[in-house]
Amino acid sequence: MTFTNEANQIFERAINDYHVLDNVDTPLNNPYQKDSIQNSLYKKCWIDTVQWHYEDIIRDPHIDPLEALALKRRIDRSNQDRTDLVEEIDSWFRQYYSQVVPQADARLNTESPAWAVDRLSILALKIYHMQEQVNRTDAAPEHIAKCKAKLNVLLEQQKDLSLAIDQLLEDIEAGRKYMKVYRQMKMYNDPATNPILYNQK
């Protein structure tokens, strides 16, 4: 089984588990061993799934402004959790391949493995929710047809991205490529670098 075969299965499980109750306040119950890459992948997709529904809720034109503000704060925290977890996954990859000696002509990839995995998790969510649209019985045939066409594109994209990630990992393992991890320096979340925050002291 390739890395992305397992990752896609874990993402599908996380999405299905969330939709048992379909509630953004459902506690995370991670079925995988703590500190394992499987645990991190499940948690990553769970965060993405909850945030997907945050984004749906906040677009309600009738939402109370105070509720919207509170939800925006939750989205901000979720975004930070997502970023932190991607960096944790990259740290896992770096440790996993720490004994690999890059070839003299090894090349650097445009993105790290974990950020590619981040896109794969989001793709799994898009596929799930586009399939929901295809399965609707209350929508016009034109809507169903458009969503079916989009679903086919998403499935092809998932196949291509999965292959690209597996090939990247093969290249890293063989020393043909090497990875570097750059931390996301989100200045607006840091009281020391956001002028709105540090000027209030």
mmCIF file of C-alpha atoms in Angstrom:
data_model
loop_
_atom_site.group_PDB
_atom_site.id
_atom_site.type_symbol
_atom_site.label_atom_id
_atom_site.label_comp_id
_atom_site.label_asym_id
_atom_site.label_seq_id
_atom_site.Cartn_x
_atom_site.Cartn_y
_atom_site.Cartn_z
ATOM 1 C CA MET A 1 0.000 0.000 0.000
ATOM 2 C CA THR A 2 1.374 3.400 -0.926
ATOM 3 C CA PHE A 3 1.424 6.322 1.474
ATOM 4 C CA THR A 4 -1.451 8.063 -0.292
ATOM 5 C CA ASN A 5 -3.542 4.883 -0.493
ATOM 6 C CA GLU A 6 -3.480 4.777 3.288
ATOM 7 C CA ALA A 7 -3.876 8.538 3.657
ATOM 8 C CA ASN A 8 -6.953 8.628 1.431
ATOM 9 C CA GLN A 9 -8.519 5.778 3.406
ATOM 10 C CA ILE A 10 -7.851 7.635 6.659
ATOM 11 C CA PHE A 11 -9.287 10.858 5.253
ATOM 12 C CA GLU A 12 -12.421 9.047 4.118
ATOM 13 C CA ARG A 13 -12.803 7.506 7.564
ATOM 14 C CA ALA A 14 -12.425 10.870 9.308
ATOM 15 C CA ILE A 15 -14.988 12.502 7.027
ATOM 16 C CA ASN A 16 -17.477 9.674 7.465
ATOM 17 C CA ASP A 17 -16.961 9.657 11.237
ATOM 18 C CA TYR A 18 -17.646 13.394 11.408
ATOM 19 C CA HIS A 19 -20.848 13.073 9.406
ATOM 20 C CA VAL A 20 -22.326 10.522 11.802
ATOM 21 C CA LEU A 21 -23.440 13.488 13.919
ATOM 22 C CA ASP A 22 -22.563 16.276 11.462
ATOM 23 C CA ASN A 23 -21.973 18.754 14.264
ATOM 24 C CA VAL A 24 -19.003 21.113 14.541
ATOM 25 C CA ASP A 25 -18.954 20.617 18.317
ATOM 26 C CA THR A 26 -18.493 16.852 18.089
ATOM 27 C CA PRO A 27 -15.365 15.915 20.092
ATOM 28 C CA LEU A 28 -12.500 14.366 18.160
ATOM 29 C CA ASN A 29 -12.218 10.643 18.907
ATOM 30 C CA ASN A 30 -9.082 9.602 17.052
ATOM 31 C CA PRO A 31 -8.995 5.817 16.479
ATOM 32 C CA TYR A 32 -5.274 5.690 15.688
ATOM 33 C CA GLN A 33 -2.316 5.264 18.007
ATOM 34 C CA LYS A 34 -1.090 8.487 19.560
ATOM 35 C CA ASP A 35 2.039 9.972 17.952
ATOM 36 C CA SER A 36 1.591 7.852 14.813
ATOM 37 C CA ILE A 37 1.427 9.382 11.344
ATOM 38 C CA GLN A 38 -2.011 7.795 10.979
ATOM 39 C CA ASN A 39 -3.185 9.687 14.060
ATOM 40 C CA SER A 40 -1.894 12.949 12.591
ATOM 41 C CA LEU A 41 -3.552 12.329 9.221
ATOM 42 C CA TYR A 42 -6.900 11.556 10.853
ATOM 43 C CA LYS A 43 -6.664 14.647 13.051
ATOM 44 C CA LYS A 44 -5.674 16.763 10.055
ATOM 45 C CA CYS A 45 -8.719 15.724 8.056
ATOM 46 C CA TRP A 46 -11.001 16.094 11.085
ATOM 47 C CA ILE A 47 -9.861 19.702 11.522
ATOM 48 C CA ASP A 48 -10.413 20.316 7.806
ATOM 49 C CA THR A 49 -13.883 18.783 7.983
ATOM 50 C CA VAL A 50 -14.969 20.862 10.963
ATOM 51 C CA GLN A 51 -13.624 23.984 9.296
ATOM 52 C CA TRP A 52 -15.472 23.137 6.080
ATOM 53 C CA HIS A 53 -18.697 23.317 8.064
ATOM 54 C CA TYR A 54 -17.636 26.456 9.912
ATOM 55 C CA GLU A 55 -17.300 28.061 6.488
ATOM 56 C CA ASP A 56 -20.786 26.880 5.510
ATOM 57 C CA ILE A 57 -22.337 28.232 8.702
ATOM 58 C CA ILE A 58 -20.701 31.656 8.574
ATOM 59 C CA ARG A 59 -22.115 32.230 5.079
ATOM 60 C CA ASP A 60 -25.677 32.085 6.388
ATOM 61 C CA PRO A 61 -27.036 35.551 5.444
ATOM 62 C CA HIS A 62 -29.233 35.503 8.557
ATOM 63 C CA ILE A 63 -26.502 34.668 11.054
ATOM 64 C CA ASP A 64 -26.416 36.861 14.141
ATOM 65 C CA PRO A 65 -23.430 39.263 13.915
ATOM 66 C CA LEU A 66 -22.165 38.285 17.362
ATOM 67 C CA GLU A 67 -22.393 34.606 16.472
ATOM 68 C CA ALA A 68 -20.551 35.326 13.235
ATOM 69 C CA LEU A 69 -17.758 37.076 15.129
ATOM 70 C CA ALA A 70 -17.438 34.178 17.557
ATOM 71 C CA LEU A 71 -17.363 31.767 14.640
ATOM 72 C CA LYS A 72 -14.689 33.842 12.897
ATOM 73 C CA ARG A 73 -12.542 33.444 16.005
ATOM 74 C CA ARG A 74 -13.075 29.676 15.854
ATOM 75 C CA ILE A 75 -12.083 29.661 12.182
ATOM 76 C CA ASP A 76 -8.904 31.572 13.039
ATOM 77 C CA ARG A 77 -8.013 29.042 15.742
ATOM 78 C CA SER A 78 -8.804 26.181 13.392
ATOM 79 C CA ASN A 79 -6.547 27.652 10.713
ATOM 80 C CA GLN A 80 -3.701 27.884 13.204
ATOM 81 C CA ASP A 81 -4.307 24.310 14.378
ATOM 82 C CA ARG A 82 -4.282 23.170 10.753
ATOM 83 C CA THR A 83 -1.007 24.957 10.038
ATOM 84 C CA ASP A 84 0.612 23.604 13.194
ATOM 85 C CA LEU A 85 -0.432 20.076 12.290
ATOM 86 C CA VAL A 86 0.921 20.348 8.745
ATOM 87 C CA GLU A 87 4.251 21.361 10.242
ATOM 88 C CA GLU A 88 4.099 18.382 12.615
ATOM 89 C CA ILE A 89 3.518 16.064 9.659
ATOM 90 C CA ASP A 90 6.467 17.605 7.824
ATOM 91 C CA SER A 91 8.598 17.039 10.915
ATOM 92 C CA TRP A 92 7.542 13.390 10.812
ATOM 93 C CA PHE A 93 8.599 13.124 7.161
ATOM 94 C CA ARG A 94 11.911 14.798 7.883
ATOM 95 C CA GLN A 95 12.614 12.372 10.722
ATOM 96 C CA TYR A 96 11.472 9.397 8.642
ATOM 97 C CA TYR A 97 13.908 10.270 5.855
ATOM 98 C CA SER A 98 16.654 11.593 8.131
ATOM 99 C CA GLN A 99 19.082 8.812 7.197
ATOM 100 C CA VAL A 100 18.787 9.448 3.457
ATOM 101 C CA VAL A 101 21.839 11.100 1.916
ATOM 102 C CA PRO A 102 20.725 13.337 -0.969
ATOM 103 C CA GLN A 103 22.489 12.849 -4.271
ATOM 104 C CA ALA A 104 24.891 15.561 -5.373
ATOM 105 C CA ASP A 105 22.393 16.801 -7.947
ATOM 106 C CA ALA A 106 19.307 16.348 -5.745
ATOM 107 C CA ARG A 107 16.618 18.922 -6.332
ATOM 108 C CA LEU A 108 14.322 20.793 -3.995
ATOM 109 C CA ASN A 109 10.563 20.500 -4.475
ATOM 110 C CA THR A 110 8.307 23.556 -4.639
ATOM 111 C CA GLU A 111 6.297 22.386 -1.622
ATOM 112 C CA SER A 112 6.937 20.041 1.255
ATOM 113 C CA PRO A 113 5.227 16.633 1.447
ATOM 114 C CA ALA A 114 2.880 17.714 4.232
ATOM 115 C CA TRP A 115 1.541 20.714 2.328
ATOM 116 C CA ALA A 116 0.790 18.399 -0.587
ATOM 117 C CA VAL A 117 -0.961 16.068 1.864
ATOM 118 C CA ASP A 118 -2.922 19.090 3.098
ATOM 119 C CA ARG A 119 -4.289 19.547 -0.421
ATOM 120 C CA LEU A 120 -5.110 15.838 -0.597
ATOM 121 C CA SER A 121 -7.171 16.100 2.594
ATOM 122 C CA ILE A 122 -9.121 19.056 1.200
ATOM 123 C CA LEU A 123 -9.690 17.131 -2.026
ATOM 124 C CA ALA A 124 -11.245 14.271 -0.063
ATOM 125 C CA LEU A 125 -13.677 16.766 1.459
ATOM 126 C CA LYS A 126 -14.542 18.251 -1.917
ATOM 127 C CA ILE A 127 -15.226 14.776 -3.286
ATOM 128 C CA TYR A 128 -17.462 13.852 -0.344
ATOM 129 C CA HIS A 129 -19.545 16.996 -0.587
ATOM 130 C CA MET A 130 -19.733 16.988 -4.374
ATOM 131 C CA GLN A 131 -20.982 13.402 -4.184
ATOM 132 C CA GLU A 132 -23.664 14.671 -1.802
ATOM 133 C CA GLN A 133 -24.770 17.111 -4.473
ATOM 134 C CA VAL A 134 -24.846 14.388 -7.113
ATOM 135 C CA ASN A 135 -27.030 12.273 -4.819
ATOM 136 C CA ARG A 136 -29.589 15.007 -4.156
ATOM 137 C CA THR A 137 -33.171 14.179 -5.071
ATOM 138 C CA ASP A 138 -34.450 17.745 -4.659
ATOM 139 C CA ALA A 139 -32.164 19.389 -7.225
ATOM 140 C CA ALA A 140 -32.707 20.038 -10.919
ATOM 141 C CA PRO A 141 -31.179 17.605 -13.437
ATOM 142 C CA GLU A 142 -28.943 20.406 -14.707
ATOM 143 C CA HIS A 143 -27.483 20.873 -11.231
ATOM 144 C CA ILE A 144 -26.877 17.147 -10.866
ATOM 145 C CA ALA A 145 -25.165 16.987 -14.254
ATOM 146 C CA LYS A 146 -22.871 19.915 -13.455
ATOM 147 C CA CYS A 147 -21.935 18.407 -10.109
ATOM 148 C CA LYS A 148 -21.306 15.023 -11.694
ATOM 149 C CA ALA A 149 -18.895 16.619 -14.158
ATOM 150 C CA LYS A 150 -17.137 18.441 -11.316
ATOM 151 C CA LEU A 151 -16.964 15.222 -9.297
ATOM 152 C CA ASN A 152 -15.229 13.448 -12.163
ATOM 153 C CA VAL A 153 -12.628 16.222 -12.306
ATOM 154 C CA LEU A 154 -12.081 16.031 -8.546
ATOM 155 C CA LEU A 155 -11.610 12.261 -8.701
ATOM 156 C CA GLU A 156 -9.068 12.648 -11.482
ATOM 157 C CA GLN A 157 -7.312 15.358 -9.494
ATOM 158 C CA GLN A 158 -7.194 13.080 -6.445
ATOM 159 C CA LYS A 159 -5.634 10.324 -8.543
ATOM 160 C CA ASP A 160 -3.043 12.677 -10.030
ATOM 161 C CA LEU A 161 -2.158 14.358 -6.735
ATOM 162 C CA SER A 162 -1.854 10.998 -4.991
ATOM 163 C CA LEU A 163 0.536 9.799 -7.674
ATOM 164 C CA ALA A 164 2.561 13.013 -7.492
ATOM 165 C CA ILE A 165 2.905 12.749 -3.702
ATOM 166 C CA ASP A 166 3.961 9.109 -3.878
ATOM 167 C CA GLN A 167 6.499 9.965 -6.573
ATOM 168 C CA LEU A 168 7.836 12.834 -4.456
ATOM 169 C CA LEU A 169 8.280 10.513 -1.478
ATOM 170 C CA GLU A 170 10.016 7.960 -3.703
ATOM 171 C CA ASP A 171 12.376 10.672 -4.941
ATOM 172 C CA ILE A 172 13.154 11.806 -1.388
ATOM 173 C CA GLU A 173 13.775 8.226 -0.275
ATOM 174 C CA ALA A 174 16.101 7.662 -3.240
ATOM 175 C CA GLY A 175 17.956 10.927 -2.633
ATOM 176 C CA ARG A 176 16.847 12.433 -5.940
ATOM 177 C CA LYS A 177 15.043 15.213 -4.059
ATOM 178 C CA TYR A 178 15.451 16.632 -0.593
ATOM 179 C CA MET A 179 13.048 18.457 1.661
ATOM 180 C CA LYS A 180 13.324 21.599 3.710
ATOM 181 C CA VAL A 181 10.698 22.749 6.172
ATOM 182 C CA TYR A 182 9.888 26.428 6.428
ATOM 183 C CA ARG A 183 7.639 27.348 9.327
ATOM 184 C CA GLN A 184 4.567 29.407 8.556
ATOM 185 C CA MET A 185 5.202 32.792 10.111
ATOM 186 C CA LYS A 186 1.669 34.102 10.498
ATOM 187 C CA MET A 187 2.359 37.522 11.905
ATOM 188 C CA TYR A 188 -1.268 38.452 12.532
ATOM 189 C CA ASN A 189 -1.588 35.672 15.124
ATOM 190 C CA ASP A 190 1.453 36.840 17.078
ATOM 191 C CA PRO A 191 0.900 39.636 19.630
ATOM 192 C CA ALA A 192 4.537 40.634 19.115
ATOM 193 C CA THR A 193 4.176 41.234 15.356
ATOM 194 C CA ASN A 194 0.551 42.331 14.881
ATOM 195 C CA PRO A 195 0.513 46.138 15.404
ATOM 196 C CA ILE A 196 -3.168 46.125 16.366
ATOM 197 C CA LEU A 197 -2.282 43.839 19.263
ATOM 198 C CA TYR A 198 1.078 45.171 20.427
ATOM 199 C CA ASN A 199 -0.043 48.806 20.244
ATOM 200 C CA GLN A 200 -2.775 48.062 22.776
ATOM 201 C CA LYS A 201 -0.272 47.252 25.507
#
